[in-house]
Coordinates of C-alpha atoms in Angstrom, one line a residue:
Chain A
M20 CA 164.0 -134.6 108.4
A21 CA 167.3 -135.6 106.8
Y22 CA 169.8 -132.8 106.5
S23 CA 172.6 -132.7 104.0
N24 CA 176.1 -132.9 105.4
K25 CA 176.7 -129.3 104.4
V26 CA 173.7 -128.1 106.3
L27 CA 174.9 -130.1 109.4
D28 CA 178.3 -128.6 109.0
H29 CA 177.0 -125.0 109.0
Y30 CA 174.7 -125.8 111.9
N31 CA 177.4 -127.3 114.0
N32 CA 180.1 -124.8 113.0
P33 CA 178.3 -121.6 111.9
R34 CA 180.6 -119.2 110.1
N35 CA 180.8 -115.5 110.8
V36 CA 178.3 -115.4 113.7
G37 CA 178.0 -112.0 115.3
S38 CA 177.0 -108.4 114.9
M39 CA 178.6 -105.2 113.7
D40 CA 177.8 -101.7 114.6
R41 CA 174.7 -100.9 112.5
N42 CA 175.5 -97.2 112.8
D43 CA 178.8 -97.6 111.1
P44 CA 178.4 -95.9 107.7
N45 CA 180.3 -98.7 106.0
V46 CA 178.0 -101.4 107.5
G47 CA 174.8 -102.4 105.8
T48 CA 172.3 -104.4 107.8
G49 CA 169.5 -106.5 106.5
M50 CA 166.9 -108.1 108.8
V51 CA 164.2 -110.2 107.2
G52 CA 161.6 -112.7 108.3
A53 CA 159.3 -112.6 111.3
P54 CA 159.3 -114.5 114.6
E55 CA 155.7 -115.8 114.0
C56 CA 156.9 -117.3 110.7
G57 CA 159.7 -119.1 112.6
D58 CA 162.6 -117.4 110.8
V59 CA 164.4 -114.1 111.3
M60 CA 167.7 -113.5 109.6
K61 CA 170.0 -110.6 110.4
L62 CA 172.8 -110.2 107.9
Q63 CA 175.4 -107.5 107.9
V64 CA 178.1 -106.5 105.4
K65 CA 181.0 -104.2 106.0
V66 CA 182.1 -102.6 102.7
N67 CA 185.3 -100.9 101.8
P68 CA 184.0 -97.6 100.4
E69 CA 187.0 -97.2 98.2
T70 CA 186.8 -100.5 96.4
G71 CA 183.2 -101.5 97.0
V72 CA 184.4 -104.9 98.2
I73 CA 182.7 -106.6 101.1
E74 CA 185.4 -107.1 103.7
D75 CA 183.4 -108.7 106.4
A76 CA 180.0 -110.3 106.7
K77 CA 178.2 -111.4 109.9
F78 CA 174.9 -113.1 110.6
K79 CA 172.5 -114.1 113.3
T80 CA 169.6 -116.3 112.6
F81 CA 166.5 -117.5 114.5
G82 CA 165.2 -120.4 112.5
C83 CA 165.6 -124.0 111.5
G84 CA 168.9 -125.6 110.7
S85 CA 168.5 -124.9 107.0
A86 CA 167.9 -121.2 107.7
I87 CA 171.0 -121.1 109.9
A88 CA 173.0 -122.9 107.2
S89 CA 171.7 -120.6 104.4
S90 CA 172.7 -117.5 106.2
S91 CA 176.0 -118.9 107.3
L92 CA 176.8 -119.9 103.7
A93 CA 175.7 -116.4 102.5
T94 CA 178.3 -114.7 104.8
E95 CA 181.0 -117.0 103.4
W96 CA 180.1 -116.1 99.8
L97 CA 179.7 -112.4 100.5
R98 CA 183.2 -111.9 101.8
G99 CA 185.5 -110.7 99.1
K100 CA 182.7 -109.9 96.6
T101 CA 181.9 -106.4 95.5
V102 CA 178.4 -105.2 96.4
D103 CA 177.3 -105.7 92.8
E104 CA 178.6 -109.2 92.7
A105 CA 176.8 -109.9 95.9
L106 CA 173.5 -108.9 94.4
E107 CA 174.0 -111.7 91.8
I108 CA 173.8 -114.4 94.5
K109 CA 170.6 -116.3 93.8
N110 CA 168.6 -118.4 96.2
T111 CA 168.9 -121.3 93.8
D112 CA 172.7 -121.2 94.3
I113 CA 172.1 -121.7 98.0
V114 CA 169.6 -124.5 97.4
N115 CA 172.1 -126.3 95.2
E116 CA 175.1 -125.9 97.4
L117 CA 173.2 -127.1 100.6
S118 CA 171.0 -129.6 98.8
L119 CA 167.9 -128.1 100.4
P120 CA 164.7 -130.1 100.1
P121 CA 161.6 -128.3 98.6
V122 CA 160.1 -127.5 102.1
K123 CA 163.3 -125.6 102.9
I124 CA 163.6 -123.5 99.8
H125 CA 162.0 -120.5 101.6
C126 CA 165.2 -120.5 103.8
S127 CA 167.3 -119.8 100.7
V128 CA 164.9 -117.1 99.6
L129 CA 165.1 -115.5 102.9
A130 CA 168.9 -115.5 102.7
E131 CA 168.8 -113.9 99.3
D132 CA 166.4 -111.3 100.7
A133 CA 168.8 -110.7 103.6
I134 CA 171.7 -110.1 101.3
K135 CA 169.7 -107.6 99.2
A136 CA 168.4 -105.9 102.3
A137 CA 171.9 -105.5 103.7
I138 CA 173.3 -104.2 100.4
T139 CA 170.4 -101.8 100.0
D140 CA 170.9 -100.5 103.5
Y141 CA 174.6 -99.9 102.8
K142 CA 173.8 -98.1 99.5
N143 CA 171.2 -95.9 101.2
K144 CA 173.7 -95.0 103.8
A145 CA 176.4 -94.3 101.2
V146 CA 174.0 -92.0 99.3
T147 CA 173.0 -90.1 102.5
Q148 CA 176.6 -89.8 103.4
T149 CA 177.5 -88.4 99.9
V150 CA 174.6 -86.0 100.2
A151 CA 175.8 -85.0 103.7
V152 CA 179.4 -84.5 102.5
A153 CA 178.1 -82.5 99.5
S154 CA 176.0 -80.3 101.7
T155 CA 178.8 -79.5 104.1
K156 CA 181.0 -78.3 101.2
Chain B
M7 CA 119.4 -143.3 116.3
Y8 CA 121.2 -140.2 117.7
A9 CA 120.8 -138.5 114.3
E10 CA 117.1 -138.2 115.0
K11 CA 117.8 -136.1 118.1
G12 CA 120.3 -133.7 116.5
N13 CA 123.4 -133.1 114.5
H14 CA 125.6 -131.1 116.8
I15 CA 128.9 -132.3 118.3
I16 CA 131.1 -130.3 120.8
T17 CA 134.8 -130.8 120.9
A18 CA 137.8 -128.7 121.8
A19 CA 140.4 -126.9 119.7
T20 CA 143.3 -128.8 121.4
E21 CA 142.1 -132.3 120.6
H22 CA 144.3 -134.8 118.8
K23 CA 144.0 -134.8 115.0
A24 CA 142.3 -138.2 115.3
I25 CA 139.3 -136.3 116.7
L26 CA 139.7 -133.0 114.8
D27 CA 140.1 -134.7 111.4
T28 CA 137.1 -137.0 112.1
C29 CA 135.0 -133.9 113.0
K30 CA 136.1 -132.2 109.8
R31 CA 134.9 -135.3 107.9
L32 CA 131.6 -135.3 109.8
E33 CA 131.1 -131.7 108.9
K34 CA 131.0 -132.7 105.3
H35 CA 128.2 -135.0 106.1
G36 CA 126.0 -132.3 107.6
I37 CA 127.1 -132.5 111.3
R38 CA 127.6 -129.2 113.0
V39 CA 130.7 -129.1 115.2
T40 CA 131.6 -126.6 117.9
Y41 CA 135.4 -126.4 118.6
L42 CA 135.6 -125.0 122.1
P43 CA 138.5 -122.7 122.7
V44 CA 140.5 -123.5 125.8
Q45 CA 141.8 -121.2 128.6
T46 CA 145.5 -120.2 128.7
N47 CA 146.1 -123.0 131.1
G48 CA 144.9 -125.5 128.5
L49 CA 141.6 -126.4 130.3
V50 CA 138.2 -126.3 128.8
D51 CA 136.0 -123.5 130.2
L52 CA 133.0 -125.3 131.7
E53 CA 130.8 -122.3 131.4
M54 CA 131.5 -122.1 127.7
L55 CA 130.8 -125.8 127.4
K56 CA 127.4 -125.3 129.1
E57 CA 126.6 -122.4 126.7
A58 CA 127.6 -124.4 123.7
I59 CA 125.1 -127.2 124.4
T60 CA 121.9 -126.9 122.3
D61 CA 118.9 -129.2 122.0
K62 CA 120.6 -130.5 118.9
T63 CA 123.7 -131.6 120.7
I64 CA 124.3 -135.3 120.7
L65 CA 127.9 -135.7 121.7
I66 CA 130.7 -134.0 123.6
S67 CA 134.1 -135.3 122.8
I68 CA 136.8 -134.0 125.0
M69 CA 140.2 -135.6 125.5
Y70 CA 141.2 -136.9 128.9
A71 CA 144.7 -135.6 128.7
N72 CA 146.4 -133.7 126.0
N73 CA 149.1 -135.3 123.9
E74 CA 151.3 -132.2 123.6
I75 CA 150.9 -130.4 126.9
G76 CA 149.7 -133.3 129.1
V77 CA 146.9 -131.1 130.6
I78 CA 144.1 -133.2 132.2
Q79 CA 140.6 -132.0 131.5
P80 CA 138.0 -132.0 134.3
M81 CA 136.2 -135.1 132.9
A82 CA 133.9 -135.7 135.8
E83 CA 132.6 -132.1 135.7
I84 CA 132.2 -132.3 131.9
G85 CA 130.4 -135.6 132.3
K86 CA 128.1 -134.1 134.9
I87 CA 127.2 -131.2 132.7
A88 CA 126.6 -133.5 129.7
K89 CA 124.4 -135.9 131.8
A90 CA 122.2 -133.1 133.0
K91 CA 121.5 -132.2 129.4
G92 CA 121.2 -135.8 128.2
V93 CA 124.2 -135.6 126.0
L94 CA 126.7 -138.4 125.6
V95 CA 130.4 -137.9 126.4
H96 CA 133.3 -139.5 124.5
S97 CA 136.8 -139.1 125.7
D98 CA 140.0 -139.8 123.9
A99 CA 141.9 -141.1 126.9
T100 CA 144.9 -142.4 124.9
Q101 CA 147.3 -140.3 126.9
A102 CA 145.7 -140.7 130.2
V103 CA 145.2 -144.4 130.5
G104 CA 148.1 -146.1 132.3
K105 CA 149.4 -142.7 133.6
V106 CA 146.7 -141.5 135.9
P107 CA 143.7 -143.3 137.4
V108 CA 140.8 -143.3 134.9
N109 CA 137.4 -144.5 135.9
V110 CA 134.6 -144.3 133.4
I111 CA 132.0 -144.4 136.2
K112 CA 133.4 -141.7 138.4
D113 CA 134.3 -139.6 135.4
N114 CA 130.9 -139.9 133.8
I115 CA 132.2 -141.1 130.5
D116 CA 130.0 -142.9 128.0
L117 CA 132.5 -143.7 125.3
M118 CA 136.2 -143.8 125.8
S119 CA 139.0 -144.7 123.4
M120 CA 142.6 -145.7 124.1
S121 CA 145.4 -147.5 122.3
G122 CA 147.9 -150.2 123.3
H123 CA 151.2 -148.7 122.2
K124 CA 150.9 -145.7 124.5
I125 CA 151.0 -148.0 127.6
Y126 CA 153.8 -150.3 126.6
G127 CA 151.3 -152.7 125.0
P128 CA 151.2 -154.0 121.5
K129 CA 150.9 -151.6 118.6
G130 CA 147.8 -152.1 116.4
V131 CA 145.4 -152.7 119.2
G132 CA 143.2 -150.3 121.0
A133 CA 139.9 -150.3 122.9
L134 CA 136.7 -148.4 122.8
Y135 CA 134.7 -148.5 126.0
V136 CA 130.9 -148.4 125.3
R137 CA 128.6 -147.8 128.2
R138 CA 126.1 -150.5 128.6
K139 CA 123.6 -149.0 131.0
S140 CA 122.4 -145.6 132.2
P141 CA 122.5 -144.8 129.5
R142 CA 123.0 -147.7 127.1
V143 CA 125.1 -146.3 124.2
Q144 CA 124.3 -147.7 120.8
I145 CA 126.8 -147.4 118.1
T146 CA 126.6 -148.3 114.4
A147 CA 128.8 -151.1 113.3
Q148 CA 131.8 -150.0 111.2
M149 CA 132.1 -153.4 109.6
D150 CA 129.8 -156.2 109.1
G151 CA 130.5 -159.9 108.8
G152 CA 129.5 -162.1 111.7
G153 CA 128.3 -159.8 114.4
H154 CA 131.3 -160.2 116.7
E155 CA 131.8 -158.0 119.7
R156 CA 128.0 -157.7 120.2
G157 CA 127.6 -156.7 116.6
M158 CA 129.7 -153.6 117.1
R159 CA 132.8 -154.8 115.3
S160 CA 132.7 -157.9 113.2
G161 CA 135.8 -160.0 112.5
T162 CA 137.8 -162.6 114.2
L163 CA 139.2 -161.2 117.5
N164 CA 142.9 -160.4 117.7
V165 CA 143.6 -162.5 120.7
P166 CA 147.3 -161.8 121.2
G167 CA 146.6 -158.1 120.8
I168 CA 143.7 -158.2 123.3
V169 CA 145.7 -160.2 125.9
G170 CA 148.7 -157.9 125.4
L171 CA 146.5 -154.8 125.9
G172 CA 145.0 -156.2 129.0
E173 CA 148.3 -157.2 130.5
A174 CA 149.8 -153.8 129.7
C175 CA 146.8 -152.2 131.6
A176 CA 147.4 -154.5 134.5
I177 CA 151.1 -153.7 134.7
C178 CA 150.4 -149.9 134.5
N179 CA 147.7 -150.2 137.1
A180 CA 150.0 -152.1 139.5
D181 CA 153.0 -149.7 138.9
M182 CA 151.0 -146.5 138.9
P183 CA 151.4 -145.5 142.5
T184 CA 155.2 -145.7 142.4
E185 CA 155.7 -144.9 138.8
S186 CA 153.6 -141.7 138.7
K187 CA 155.7 -140.4 141.6
R188 CA 158.9 -141.3 139.9
M189 CA 157.8 -139.7 136.6
A190 CA 156.7 -136.5 138.4
Y191 CA 160.1 -136.4 140.3
L192 CA 162.1 -136.7 137.1
R193 CA 159.9 -134.3 135.2
D194 CA 160.2 -131.7 137.9
K195 CA 163.9 -132.2 138.2
L196 CA 164.2 -131.6 134.4
R197 CA 162.1 -128.5 134.6
G198 CA 164.1 -127.2 137.6
K199 CA 167.4 -127.6 135.9
L200 CA 166.2 -125.9 132.7
E201 CA 164.7 -123.0 134.6
S202 CA 167.7 -122.5 136.8
E203 CA 170.2 -122.3 133.9
L204 CA 168.1 -120.6 131.3
D205 CA 166.1 -117.4 131.3
E206 CA 162.9 -116.9 129.5
V207 CA 161.7 -120.5 129.4
Y208 CA 157.9 -120.9 129.7
V209 CA 156.0 -124.0 130.6
N210 CA 153.0 -124.5 128.4
G211 CA 149.7 -125.5 130.1
T212 CA 148.9 -125.9 133.7
M213 CA 151.3 -127.8 136.0
E214 CA 148.4 -128.4 138.4
H215 CA 146.3 -130.7 136.3
R216 CA 148.9 -132.5 134.2
L217 CA 150.2 -136.0 133.4
P218 CA 153.2 -136.7 135.6
N219 CA 155.4 -137.6 132.6
N220 CA 154.8 -134.5 130.4
L221 CA 156.7 -131.3 130.2
N222 CA 156.2 -128.9 127.3
I223 CA 158.4 -125.9 127.4
S224 CA 159.0 -122.9 125.1
F225 CA 162.5 -121.6 124.9
A226 CA 162.0 -118.0 123.8
Y227 CA 164.1 -116.8 120.9
V228 CA 165.1 -120.3 119.9
E229 CA 163.4 -122.0 117.0
G230 CA 162.2 -125.5 117.9
E231 CA 163.4 -127.3 114.8
S232 CA 166.9 -126.0 115.2
L233 CA 166.8 -127.0 118.8
L234 CA 165.8 -130.5 117.9
M235 CA 168.7 -130.7 115.4
G236 CA 171.1 -130.0 118.2
I237 CA 169.7 -132.6 120.5
N238 CA 169.2 -135.3 117.9
D239 CA 170.3 -138.1 120.2
I240 CA 167.2 -137.3 122.4
A241 CA 163.8 -138.4 121.3
V242 CA 161.6 -135.3 121.9
S243 CA 159.3 -133.4 119.6
S244 CA 158.7 -129.9 118.6
G245 CA 154.9 -129.6 118.7
S246 CA 153.6 -133.2 118.4
A247 CA 154.9 -136.0 116.4
C248 CA 151.5 -136.4 114.8
T249 CA 151.7 -133.1 113.1
S250 CA 155.5 -133.2 112.4
A251 CA 154.8 -133.6 108.7
T252 CA 153.8 -129.9 108.6
L253 CA 156.0 -127.0 109.5
E254 CA 153.2 -125.1 111.1
P255 CA 153.7 -124.2 114.8
S256 CA 151.6 -126.3 117.2
Y257 CA 147.9 -125.6 116.9
V258 CA 147.6 -126.7 120.6
L259 CA 149.9 -124.0 121.8
K260 CA 148.2 -121.4 119.6
A261 CA 144.9 -122.4 121.1
L262 CA 146.4 -121.6 124.5
G263 CA 147.0 -118.1 123.3
A264 CA 150.8 -118.5 123.0
G265 CA 152.2 -116.2 120.3
D266 CA 153.3 -117.9 117.1
D267 CA 156.9 -117.1 118.1
L268 CA 156.6 -119.0 121.4
A269 CA 154.7 -121.8 119.6
H270 CA 157.7 -122.1 117.2
S271 CA 160.0 -122.4 120.2
S272 CA 158.4 -125.3 122.0
I273 CA 159.7 -128.8 122.9
R274 CA 157.7 -131.6 124.3
F275 CA 159.5 -133.8 126.7
G276 CA 157.8 -137.1 127.4
L277 CA 159.2 -139.4 130.1
G278 CA 158.5 -143.1 130.4
R279 CA 159.0 -146.3 132.3
F280 CA 162.5 -146.9 131.0
N281 CA 164.0 -143.5 131.6
T282 CA 166.5 -143.1 134.3
E283 CA 167.6 -140.1 136.4
E284 CA 171.0 -140.2 134.6
E285 CA 169.2 -139.7 131.3
V286 CA 167.2 -136.8 132.7
D287 CA 170.5 -135.2 133.9
Y288 CA 172.0 -135.7 130.4
V289 CA 169.0 -134.2 128.7
A290 CA 169.0 -131.2 130.9
A291 CA 172.7 -130.5 130.3
K292 CA 172.4 -131.0 126.6
V293 CA 169.3 -128.9 126.2
I294 CA 170.9 -126.1 128.2
D295 CA 174.0 -126.2 126.1
V296 CA 172.2 -126.1 122.8
V297 CA 169.8 -123.4 123.8
K298 CA 172.6 -121.2 124.9
K299 CA 174.4 -121.8 121.7
L300 CA 171.4 -121.1 119.6
R301 CA 170.6 -117.9 121.6
E302 CA 174.1 -116.7 120.7
L303 CA 173.0 -117.2 117.1
S304 CA 169.6 -115.6 117.6
P305 CA 169.0 -112.0 116.5
L306 CA 165.9 -112.0 118.6
Y307 CA 167.7 -112.8 121.8
E308 CA 170.2 -110.1 121.1
M309 CA 167.4 -107.6 120.5
A310 CA 165.6 -108.7 123.6
K311 CA 168.8 -108.2 125.6
E312 CA 169.1 -104.7 124.2
G313 CA 165.7 -104.0 125.6
I314 CA 163.8 -103.9 122.3
D315 CA 160.2 -104.9 122.5
L316 CA 159.9 -107.5 119.8
S317 CA 156.2 -107.2 119.6
K318 CA 156.6 -103.6 118.5
V319 CA 159.0 -104.3 115.7
Q320 CA 157.8 -104.1 112.1
W321 CA 158.7 -107.4 110.7
A322 CA 159.1 -108.0 107.0
A323 CA 156.8 -111.1 107.1
H324 CA 157.2 -113.5 104.3

């Protein structure tokens, strides 16, 4: 399989690899995929609760080069965006940026799902926290 | 003439696509095919084979050695069982010929196929052994036009191909005693290095009955295609090259009972006449390096290290 230079670059120099504390109230974690399907992506965002801006994003991916590149690229794009802006990232944007072939489109879909899952996790935490704060008052 | 006796063929789930796809085609023509499962070591269970034979069985087709995991089937035993029931045995010996001693008489084989390019011979030529006596095997001609090769395959003979194939066999035969030892030494060295530097690597298929040049290993928590990408100066395959057009995990490893996750993490290393010990050292170092790097990237490895049982996780399958 021929990979685009951008896929190769992300594979050889993955951006923002790592993990953040999933119990941190400002961290949203999304884990999508399944080992038996050959792809698992974990994507985390750290959000500034005051501004709603994603200050940090990390990923770890089990999957092919395109899956690694898609999630690496996603973390790059997430940094500096607000959570609402982040939800606007579409898998097709990733496909275009990385020139993914048709058989690898599912990698981009997975990355979009991971973004949504991480943001949803953050938002759920924020709600719980607000409720918790409200109930202690 | 065999169709009068019955319409049942027995083969194994781990056969090469050349056999499986042919069986699938035959099924459309009214042939009934039993695909025997294999044991976790990759070998056919002889008891299951015995049970699968019916009075309608006309052929058992079991590969001599597997192309992905190199496991060598007990051909002589299979042949004995078949003979007792009056059933013919075909063996796809493409991977075995030239690597291990193959003897159609001792191994009780009635029909055997092989190809030139797997034994350093010319590509585009192969051979089908057809037993001439006890029993005499009669096959239908696939092409007509002159009755060459005893009427089995008409057409002007490919003399350079035939000579090349014969010479390739002769060289393999002469070199086999030393070459098989050298292959096994290099293969075992590769395995030893990988296992000493990496945790959770699993050899697929038995090491006991195996081609000396084959090593098939699963590197847990690392996806095969991403591993291939990191070692793209090394000619190995994830699963088998014959099925690389699909992104499915190896059906051979699945037949061994390996989970899909481990099947996705497998690499087949095939050694050959022109490989050197330096190359094996290079491959070992490179694979170790890339596996370590990819495990740093792997959420599964991280979870496993945290003591999470991955089989109990609710995955959001897609």
